[in-house]
């Protein structure tokens, strides 16, 4: 069991996992970990652990017309949810995505994209989450994602 003074799965560990565990093509998306939330504030009873990742804008991620493609947005959401689950778990644990549903709300162009990933339920064999993708330019939602992950044996 972790002591209060011992660091949990923090931003440095999240950045290490992002750079070492994910496939090279995911690393090519230019993702960065902005925030890890793993300690519940006392004044927020409906708080959920999570993480915020940023995908830097790149023309390489755009389809015709300069709009960031859905495939890149879905990969961002999936990656952010993995990091959020690791934060909630307070450490690395292998898992695999078993379901991801994405609702695209509006296109995003010429802007970084933020992924606010929240763990809805952290389980022994399955975990569930939701991700809000936001345009970093105006902080308006561009997509909502719900996902489920099978937690694998270590």
mmCIF file with all atom_site columns, C-alpha atoms in Angstrom, residues 14 55 65 76 82 96 118:
data_model
loop_
_atom_site.group_PDB
_atom_site.id
_atom_site.type_symbol
_atom_site.label_atom_id
_atom_site.label_alt_id
_atom_site.label_comp_id
_atom_site.label_asym_id
_atom_site.label_entity_id
_atom_site.label_seq_id
_atom_site.pdbx_PDB_ins_code
_atom_site.Cartn_x
_atom_site.Cartn_y
_atom_site.Cartn_z
_atom_site.occupancy
_atom_site.B_iso_or_equiv
_atom_site.pdbx_formal_charge
_atom_site.auth_seq_id
_atom_site.auth_comp_id
_atom_site.auth_asym_id
_atom_site.auth_atom_id
_atom_site.pdbx_PDB_model_num
ATOM 1 C CA . UNK A 1 14  ? 2.563   9.403  -17.334 1.00 0.00 ? 14  UNK A CA 1
ATOM 2 C CA . UNK A 1 55  ? -2.433  16.787 -29.371 1.00 0.00 ? 55  UNK A CA 1
ATOM 3 C CA . UNK A 1 65  ? -9.810  20.917 -46.176 1.00 0.00 ? 65  UNK A CA 1
ATOM 4 C CA . UNK A 1 76  ? -6.001  10.828 -28.863 1.00 0.00 ? 76  UNK A CA 1
ATOM 5 C CA . UNK A 1 82  ? -5.385  4.718  -20.908 1.00 0.00 ? 82  UNK A CA 1
ATOM 6 C CA . UNK A 1 96  ? -6.776  -3.282 -24.053 1.00 0.00 ? 96  UNK A CA 1
ATOM 7 C CA . UNK A 1 118 ? -12.278 10.757 -16.780 1.00 0.00 ? 118 UNK A CA 1
#
